[in-house]
Structure formats: structure tokens, C-alpha cells
PDB file of C-alpha atoms in Angstrom:
ATOM      1  CA  MET A   1      42.711   6.242 -58.686  1.00 47.00           C
ATOM      2  CA  SER A   2      46.089   7.134 -57.266  1.00 49.00           C
ATOM      3  CA  GLU A   3      47.323   5.559 -54.060  1.00 50.00           C
ATOM      4  CA  GLY A   4      47.383   8.961 -52.281  1.00 50.00           C
ATOM      5  CA  LYS A   5      43.690   9.620 -52.981  1.00 54.00           C
ATOM      6  CA  ALA A   6      42.670   6.162 -51.779  1.00 49.00           C
ATOM      7  CA  ASP A   7      44.752   6.658 -48.637  1.00 56.00           C
ATOM      8  CA  THR A   8      43.109  10.050 -47.962  1.00 57.00           C
ATOM      9  CA  LYS A   9      39.606   8.618 -48.460  1.00 68.00           C
ATOM     10  CA  GLY A  10      40.402   5.814 -46.012  1.00 77.00           C
ATOM     11  CA  LYS A  11      41.628   8.323 -43.456  1.00 80.00           C
ATOM     12  CA  TRP A  12      38.272  10.135 -43.503  1.00 85.00           C
ATOM     13  CA  ALA A  13      36.005   7.122 -44.162  1.00 84.00           C
ATOM     14  CA  ASP A  14      34.403   7.312 -40.724  1.00 85.00           C
ATOM     15  CA  LEU A  15      33.709  11.065 -40.862  1.00 84.00           C
ATOM     16  CA  GLY A  16      30.246  10.716 -42.471  1.00 87.00           C
ATOM     17  CA  PRO A  17      28.844   8.300 -39.877  1.00 88.00           C
ATOM     18  CA  ARG A  18      30.412  10.398 -37.116  1.00 84.00           C
ATOM     19  CA  VAL A  19      28.698  13.551 -38.382  1.00 88.00           C
ATOM     20  CA  ILE A  20      25.323  11.790 -38.685  1.00 92.00           C
ATOM     21  CA  SER A  21      25.539  10.376 -35.171  1.00 88.00           C
ATOM     22  CA  ALA A  22      26.670  13.778 -33.868  1.00 87.00           C
ATOM     23  CA  VAL A  23      23.644  15.507 -35.390  1.00 89.00           C
ATOM     24  CA  VAL A  24      21.286  12.975 -33.775  1.00 91.00           C
ATOM     25  CA  LEU A  25      23.059  13.184 -30.409  1.00 87.00           C
ATOM     26  CA  VAL A  26      23.054  16.992 -30.482  1.00 87.00           C
ATOM     27  CA  ALA A  27      19.325  17.090 -31.213  1.00 90.00           C
ATOM     28  CA  VAL A  28      18.390  14.615 -28.478  1.00 92.00           C
ATOM     29  CA  GLY A  29      20.966  15.870 -25.990  1.00 90.00           C
ATOM     30  CA  ALA A  30      20.157  19.559 -26.421  1.00 91.00           C
ATOM     31  CA  PHE A  31      16.451  18.886 -26.002  1.00 92.00           C
ATOM     32  CA  GLU A  32      16.926  16.815 -22.840  1.00 93.00           C
ATOM     33  CA  ILE A  33      19.473  19.221 -21.354  1.00 92.00           C
ATOM     34  CA  GLN A  34      17.207  22.196 -22.007  1.00 92.00           C
ATOM     35  CA  PHE A  35      14.108  20.661 -20.449  1.00 92.00           C
ATOM     36  CA  GLY A  36      15.835  18.520 -17.800  1.00 92.00           C
ATOM     37  CA  GLY A  37      13.746  16.401 -15.477  1.00 94.00           C
ATOM     38  CA  HIS A  38      12.813  12.779 -16.071  1.00 95.00           C
ATOM     39  CA  GLY A  39      13.860  12.740 -19.726  1.00 95.00           C
ATOM     40  CA  PHE A  40      17.349  13.970 -18.887  1.00 96.00           C
ATOM     41  CA  HIS A  41      17.669  11.459 -16.043  1.00 97.00           C
ATOM     42  CA  VAL A  42      16.667   8.609 -18.367  1.00 97.00           C
ATOM     43  CA  LEU A  43      19.152   9.794 -21.007  1.00 96.00           C
ATOM     44  CA  VAL A  44      22.001   9.876 -18.476  1.00 97.00           C
ATOM     45  CA  ALA A  45      21.041   6.447 -17.116  1.00 98.00           C
ATOM     46  CA  VAL A  46      20.944   4.932 -20.619  1.00 97.00           C
ATOM     47  CA  ILE A  47      24.313   6.469 -21.531  1.00 96.00           C
ATOM     48  CA  CYS A  48      25.874   5.158 -18.311  1.00 98.00           C
ATOM     49  CA  GLY A  49      24.464   1.709 -19.019  1.00 98.00           C
ATOM     50  CA  ALA A  50      25.880   1.821 -22.548  1.00 97.00           C
ATOM     51  CA  MET A  51      29.278   2.848 -21.194  1.00 97.00           C
ATOM     52  CA  ALA A  52      29.229  -0.016 -18.699  1.00 97.00           C
ATOM     53  CA  TRP A  53      28.195  -2.465 -21.425  1.00 96.00           C
ATOM     54  CA  GLU A  54      31.048  -1.304 -23.671  1.00 94.00           C
ATOM     55  CA  LEU A  55      33.533  -1.551 -20.801  1.00 93.00           C
ATOM     56  CA  LEU A  56      32.397  -5.083 -20.021  1.00 93.00           C
ATOM     57  CA  ARG A  57      32.480  -6.141 -23.669  1.00 91.00           C
ATOM     58  CA  MET A  58      36.127  -5.039 -23.831  1.00 87.00           C
ATOM     59  CA  ALA A  59      37.108  -6.467 -20.441  1.00 86.00           C
ATOM     60  CA  SER A  60      35.268  -9.776 -20.636  1.00 88.00           C
ATOM     61  CA  PRO A  61      33.886 -10.365 -24.154  1.00 86.00           C
ATOM     62  CA  GLU A  62      33.007 -13.992 -23.462  1.00 90.00           C
ATOM     63  CA  GLN A  63      30.426 -12.969 -20.818  1.00 90.00           C
ATOM     64  CA  ARG A  64      27.817 -11.316 -23.067  1.00 89.00           C
ATOM     65  CA  ASN A  65      24.825 -11.998 -20.832  1.00 92.00           C
ATOM     66  CA  LEU A  66      26.619 -10.680 -17.765  1.00 93.00           C
ATOM     67  CA  ALA A  67      27.549  -7.523 -19.666  1.00 93.00           C
ATOM     68  CA  PHE A  68      23.876  -6.913 -20.442  1.00 96.00           C
ATOM     69  CA  TRP A  69      22.684  -7.473 -16.864  1.00 96.00           C
ATOM     70  CA  LEU A  70      25.423  -5.427 -15.232  1.00 96.00           C
ATOM     71  CA  ALA A  71      24.838  -2.587 -17.711  1.00 97.00           C
ATOM     72  CA  LEU A  72      21.139  -2.705 -16.865  1.00 97.00           C
ATOM     73  CA  ALA A  73      22.001  -2.617 -13.147  1.00 97.00           C
ATOM     74  CA  VAL A  74      24.200   0.451 -13.777  1.00 98.00           C
ATOM     75  CA  SER A  75      21.328   2.193 -15.577  1.00 98.00           C
ATOM     76  CA  PHE A  76      18.881   1.452 -12.782  1.00 97.00           C
ATOM     77  CA  ALA A  77      21.339   2.507 -10.077  1.00 97.00           C
ATOM     78  CA  VAL A  78      22.045   5.819 -11.821  1.00 96.00           C
ATOM     79  CA  MET A  79      18.337   6.427 -12.369  1.00 96.00           C
ATOM     80  CA  ALA A  80      17.575   5.698  -8.732  1.00 95.00           C
ATOM     81  CA  THR A  81      20.033   8.363  -7.564  1.00 93.00           C
ATOM     82  CA  ALA A  82      17.790  11.012  -9.114  1.00 91.00           C
ATOM     83  CA  TYR A  83      14.796  10.009  -7.007  1.00 92.00           C
ATOM     84  CA  LEU A  84      16.066   8.540  -3.754  1.00 91.00           C
ATOM     85  CA  PRO A  85      17.585  10.505  -0.864  1.00 90.00           C
ATOM     86  CA  ARG A  86      21.390  10.712  -1.191  1.00 81.00           C
ATOM     87  CA  GLY A  87      21.879   8.542   1.888  1.00 86.00           C
ATOM     88  CA  LEU A  88      20.115   5.673   0.109  1.00 88.00           C
ATOM     89  CA  SER A  89      21.173   6.317  -3.459  1.00 86.00           C
ATOM     90  CA  LEU A  90      24.936   6.582  -2.975  1.00 86.00           C
ATOM     91  CA  PRO A  91      25.311   3.077  -1.493  1.00 90.00           C
ATOM     92  CA  LEU A  92      23.010   1.805  -4.245  1.00 91.00           C
ATOM     93  CA  LEU A  93      25.552   2.996  -6.831  1.00 91.00           C
ATOM     94  CA  PHE A  94      28.051   0.452  -5.603  1.00 92.00           C
ATOM     95  CA  LEU A  95      25.776  -2.591  -5.943  1.00 95.00           C
ATOM     96  CA  PRO A  96      26.599  -3.039  -9.667  1.00 96.00           C
ATOM     97  CA  VAL A  97      30.302  -2.681  -8.831  1.00 96.00           C
ATOM     98  CA  MET A  98      30.079  -5.363  -6.163  1.00 96.00           C
ATOM     99  CA  ALA A  99      28.051  -7.620  -8.479  1.00 95.00           C
ATOM    100  CA  GLY A 100      30.722  -7.269 -11.150  1.00 94.00           C
ATOM    101  CA  ILE A 101      33.453  -8.175  -8.670  1.00 93.00           C
ATOM    102  CA  ALA A 102      31.538 -11.297  -7.696  1.00 93.00           C
ATOM    103  CA  LEU A 103      30.500 -12.395 -11.200  1.00 92.00           C
ATOM    104  CA  LEU A 104      33.248 -11.412 -13.627  1.00 90.00           C
ATOM    105  CA  ALA A 105      35.477 -14.315 -14.598  1.00 84.00           C
ATOM    106  CA  ARG A 106      38.524 -12.121 -15.294  1.00 83.00           C
ATOM    107  CA  ARG A 107      39.743  -8.535 -15.442  1.00 84.00           C
ATOM    108  CA  ARG A 108      37.840  -7.517 -12.329  1.00 89.00           C
ATOM    109  CA  THR A 109      40.351  -4.732 -11.689  1.00 91.00           C
ATOM    110  CA  ILE A 110      39.208  -2.865 -14.804  1.00 91.00           C
ATOM    111  CA  TRP A 111      35.606  -3.047 -13.586  1.00 93.00           C
ATOM    112  CA  VAL A 112      36.544  -2.020 -10.025  1.00 94.00           C
ATOM    113  CA  PHE A 113      38.286   1.143 -11.248  1.00 94.00           C
ATOM    114  CA  TYR A 114      36.058   2.229 -14.136  1.00 96.00           C
ATOM    115  CA  ALA A 115      32.528   1.228 -13.087  1.00 96.00           C
ATOM    116  CA  PRO A 116      32.511   3.661 -10.117  1.00 96.00           C
ATOM    117  CA  VAL A 117      33.705   6.418 -12.466  1.00 97.00           C
ATOM    118  CA  ILE A 118      30.781   5.743 -14.814  1.00 97.00           C
ATOM    119  CA  LEU A 119      28.291   5.632 -11.936  1.00 97.00           C
ATOM    120  CA  LEU A 120      29.590   8.765 -10.208  1.00 95.00           C
ATOM    121  CA  ALA A 121      29.774  10.620 -13.527  1.00 96.00           C
ATOM    122  CA  GLY A 122      26.094   9.870 -14.113  1.00 96.00           C
ATOM    123  CA  LEU A 123      25.199  11.102 -10.651  1.00 94.00           C
ATOM    124  CA  SER A 124      27.335  14.212 -11.156  1.00 94.00           C
ATOM    125  CA  LEU A 125      25.701  15.050 -14.488  1.00 95.00           C
ATOM    126  CA  MET A 126      22.250  14.841 -12.956  1.00 95.00           C
ATOM    127  CA  ILE A 127      23.250  16.947  -9.953  1.00 93.00           C
ATOM    128  CA  LEU A 128      24.895  19.532 -12.232  1.00 93.00           C
ATOM    129  CA  ARG A 129      21.803  19.858 -14.439  1.00 95.00           C
ATOM    130  CA  ASP A 130      19.281  19.748 -11.599  1.00 93.00           C
ATOM    131  CA  THR A 131      21.195  22.230  -9.429  1.00 94.00           C
ATOM    132  CA  PHE A 132      22.740  24.707 -11.842  1.00 95.00           C
ATOM    133  CA  GLY A 133      20.506  24.424 -14.892  1.00 94.00           C
ATOM    134  CA  ALA A 134      20.918  23.941 -18.615  1.00 94.00           C
ATOM    135  CA  ARG A 135      23.528  26.657 -19.159  1.00 94.00           C
ATOM    136  CA  TRP A 136      26.231  24.924 -17.080  1.00 93.00           C
ATOM    137  CA  MET A 137      25.390  21.539 -18.511  1.00 92.00           C
ATOM    138  CA  LEU A 138      25.682  22.868 -22.069  1.00 91.00           C
ATOM    139  CA  TRP A 139      29.021  24.469 -21.183  1.00 92.00           C
ATOM    140  CA  LEU A 140      30.342  21.106 -19.998  1.00 90.00           C
ATOM    141  CA  VAL A 141      29.090  19.377 -23.147  1.00 89.00           C
ATOM    142  CA  LEU A 142      30.734  22.019 -25.352  1.00 89.00           C
ATOM    143  CA  ILE A 143      34.086  21.486 -23.620  1.00 92.00           C
ATOM    144  CA  VAL A 144      33.869  17.739 -24.220  1.00 89.00           C
ATOM    145  CA  VAL A 145      32.834  18.226 -27.855  1.00 88.00           C
ATOM    146  CA  ALA A 146      35.664  20.723 -28.480  1.00 89.00           C
ATOM    147  CA  SER A 147      38.157  18.269 -27.020  1.00 90.00           C
ATOM    148  CA  ASP A 148      36.820  15.385 -29.110  1.00 88.00           C
ATOM    149  CA  VAL A 149      36.627  17.336 -32.381  1.00 88.00           C
ATOM    150  CA  LEU A 150      40.107  18.851 -32.022  1.00 89.00           C
ATOM    151  CA  GLY A 151      41.545  15.475 -31.110  1.00 88.00           C
ATOM    152  CA  TYR A 152      39.898  13.778 -34.092  1.00 89.00           C
ATOM    153  CA  PHE A 153      40.987  16.307 -36.715  1.00 89.00           C
ATOM    154  CA  ALA A 154      44.498  16.814 -35.347  1.00 90.00           C
ATOM    155  CA  GLY A 155      45.023  13.079 -35.146  1.00 89.00           C
ATOM    156  CA  ARG A 156      43.879  12.601 -38.738  1.00 89.00           C
ATOM    157  CA  LEU A 157      45.739  15.588 -40.171  1.00 90.00           C
ATOM    158  CA  ILE A 158      49.005  15.379 -38.214  1.00 92.00           C
ATOM    159  CA  GLY A 159      49.117  11.665 -37.496  1.00 89.00           C
ATOM    160  CA  GLY A 160      52.192  10.336 -35.751  1.00 91.00           C
ATOM    161  CA  PRO A 161      52.865   7.624 -33.211  1.00 91.00           C
ATOM    162  CA  LYS A 162      49.965   5.806 -31.602  1.00 91.00           C
ATOM    163  CA  PHE A 163      48.980   6.835 -28.092  1.00 89.00           C
ATOM    164  CA  TRP A 164      47.753   3.489 -26.694  1.00 84.00           C
ATOM    165  CA  PRO A 165      47.352   0.994 -29.547  1.00 83.00           C
ATOM    166  CA  SER A 166      45.996  -1.897 -27.476  1.00 79.00           C
ATOM    167  CA  ILE A 167      43.076   0.225 -26.183  1.00 76.00           C
ATOM    168  CA  SER A 168      42.432   2.666 -29.034  1.00 80.00           C
ATOM    169  CA  PRO A 169      44.321   1.588 -32.170  1.00 82.00           C
ATOM    170  CA  LYS A 170      43.745   4.799 -34.170  1.00 82.00           C
ATOM    171  CA  LYS A 171      44.395   7.360 -31.425  1.00 87.00           C
ATOM    172  CA  THR A 172      47.640   9.271 -31.939  1.00 91.00           C
ATOM    173  CA  TRP A 173      49.714  11.425 -29.633  1.00 91.00           C
ATOM    174  CA  SER A 174      48.919  14.467 -31.784  1.00 91.00           C
ATOM    175  CA  GLY A 175      45.187  13.859 -31.420  1.00 89.00           C
ATOM    176  CA  THR A 176      45.502  13.266 -27.698  1.00 90.00           C
ATOM    177  CA  ILE A 177      47.434  16.490 -27.116  1.00 93.00           C
ATOM    178  CA  ALA A 178      45.032  18.473 -29.327  1.00 90.00           C
ATOM    179  CA  GLY A 179      42.128  17.047 -27.312  1.00 90.00           C
ATOM    180  CA  TRP A 180      43.775  18.191 -24.096  1.00 90.00           C
ATOM    181  CA  ILE A 181      44.236  21.656 -25.585  1.00 90.00           C
ATOM    182  CA  GLY A 182      40.606  21.683 -26.711  1.00 85.00           C
ATOM    183  CA  ALA A 183      39.485  20.983 -23.166  1.00 82.00           C
TER     184      ALA A 183
END
């Protein structure tokens, strides 16, 4: 096999798993967005917990148990916002943030800035779906997907200098700009 063909295959090696996971996420996500309610709230809470877990695993990889418990706290806090009055649920969102500040051994600043974004995004998604319905939620999802897909393909096809190698080693400037255009 020539070196060019091997290089091309390597460039697209992750496309198959990405497509499979996209099909599963579209099926589950579309169903939950369409029907809303408890299932959608659980989905959002689980996704927020997963995002918090990933953030903590990058920020403080040596604290695996703490990452699990804080991610679980994020999920519960997001879920609670769907069922408690806003006056009670909004302060509850900041309990996992405060716990992270108290318990993280290092890189607390990353947690302080990004954990509230994750929590408020979860709350916002639930409010958007519950207030405006499936159509607006699907529109938001389509914008995000368009941005992600354009960024992926432009980055792979055009290539170029890396955008932020220490955070996302494969992300290029061309993919980043295409993602912005897609949004």
C-alpha cells in the first residue's frame, strides 16, 4: 500500500465510530426531544454529568472518585431544576461548583469557570424545550450538528495549523473557522 493511501485512511479512521455514535445519539435525542418531559430531563441531566466528568478527568485526572461524585452531583442538580421552583433550584445549581472548589486538589479555576456553564446550559435546554417545544429544540440541535460536521470535514480536508494543541490536538484553524461558519 502506498504511503498516501495509508495516510488518507488514518485521517478518516475515526469516521466510522463517529457515524455509529451519531446514529445512536440522533435516535435517542430525537425521541426525547419530540416527547419531552421526564425522559428529556433525564437525558439532559446525564449529558451534563458526563460533561462534568470529562472536564474533571482533564483538569484533575488523579482524582477519579471525586470526578464521579461531582459529576453525579451535577446530574442531580440539573435534574432538580426541572422540578423545583426556580428560587430553590438556581441556588442548588451552584452546590456542585462550591463542592468542587472545596475538594479539587488543583486547577480549581477551570472548574469554577466551566462547571457553571455546564449547569446553566442544562437548565437552559430544559427551559427551551419545556417552554417553546420540540421545534425550537431541534433547531438548536441542528445548528450545533452543522457546526460540528462542517468543522470536522473542513479540518480533515483542508488541514493546516493546530488551533489549540494542548486542549484538542487534532483541531485545526480551518476546522474551527468552518464550524463557526456552520453555526
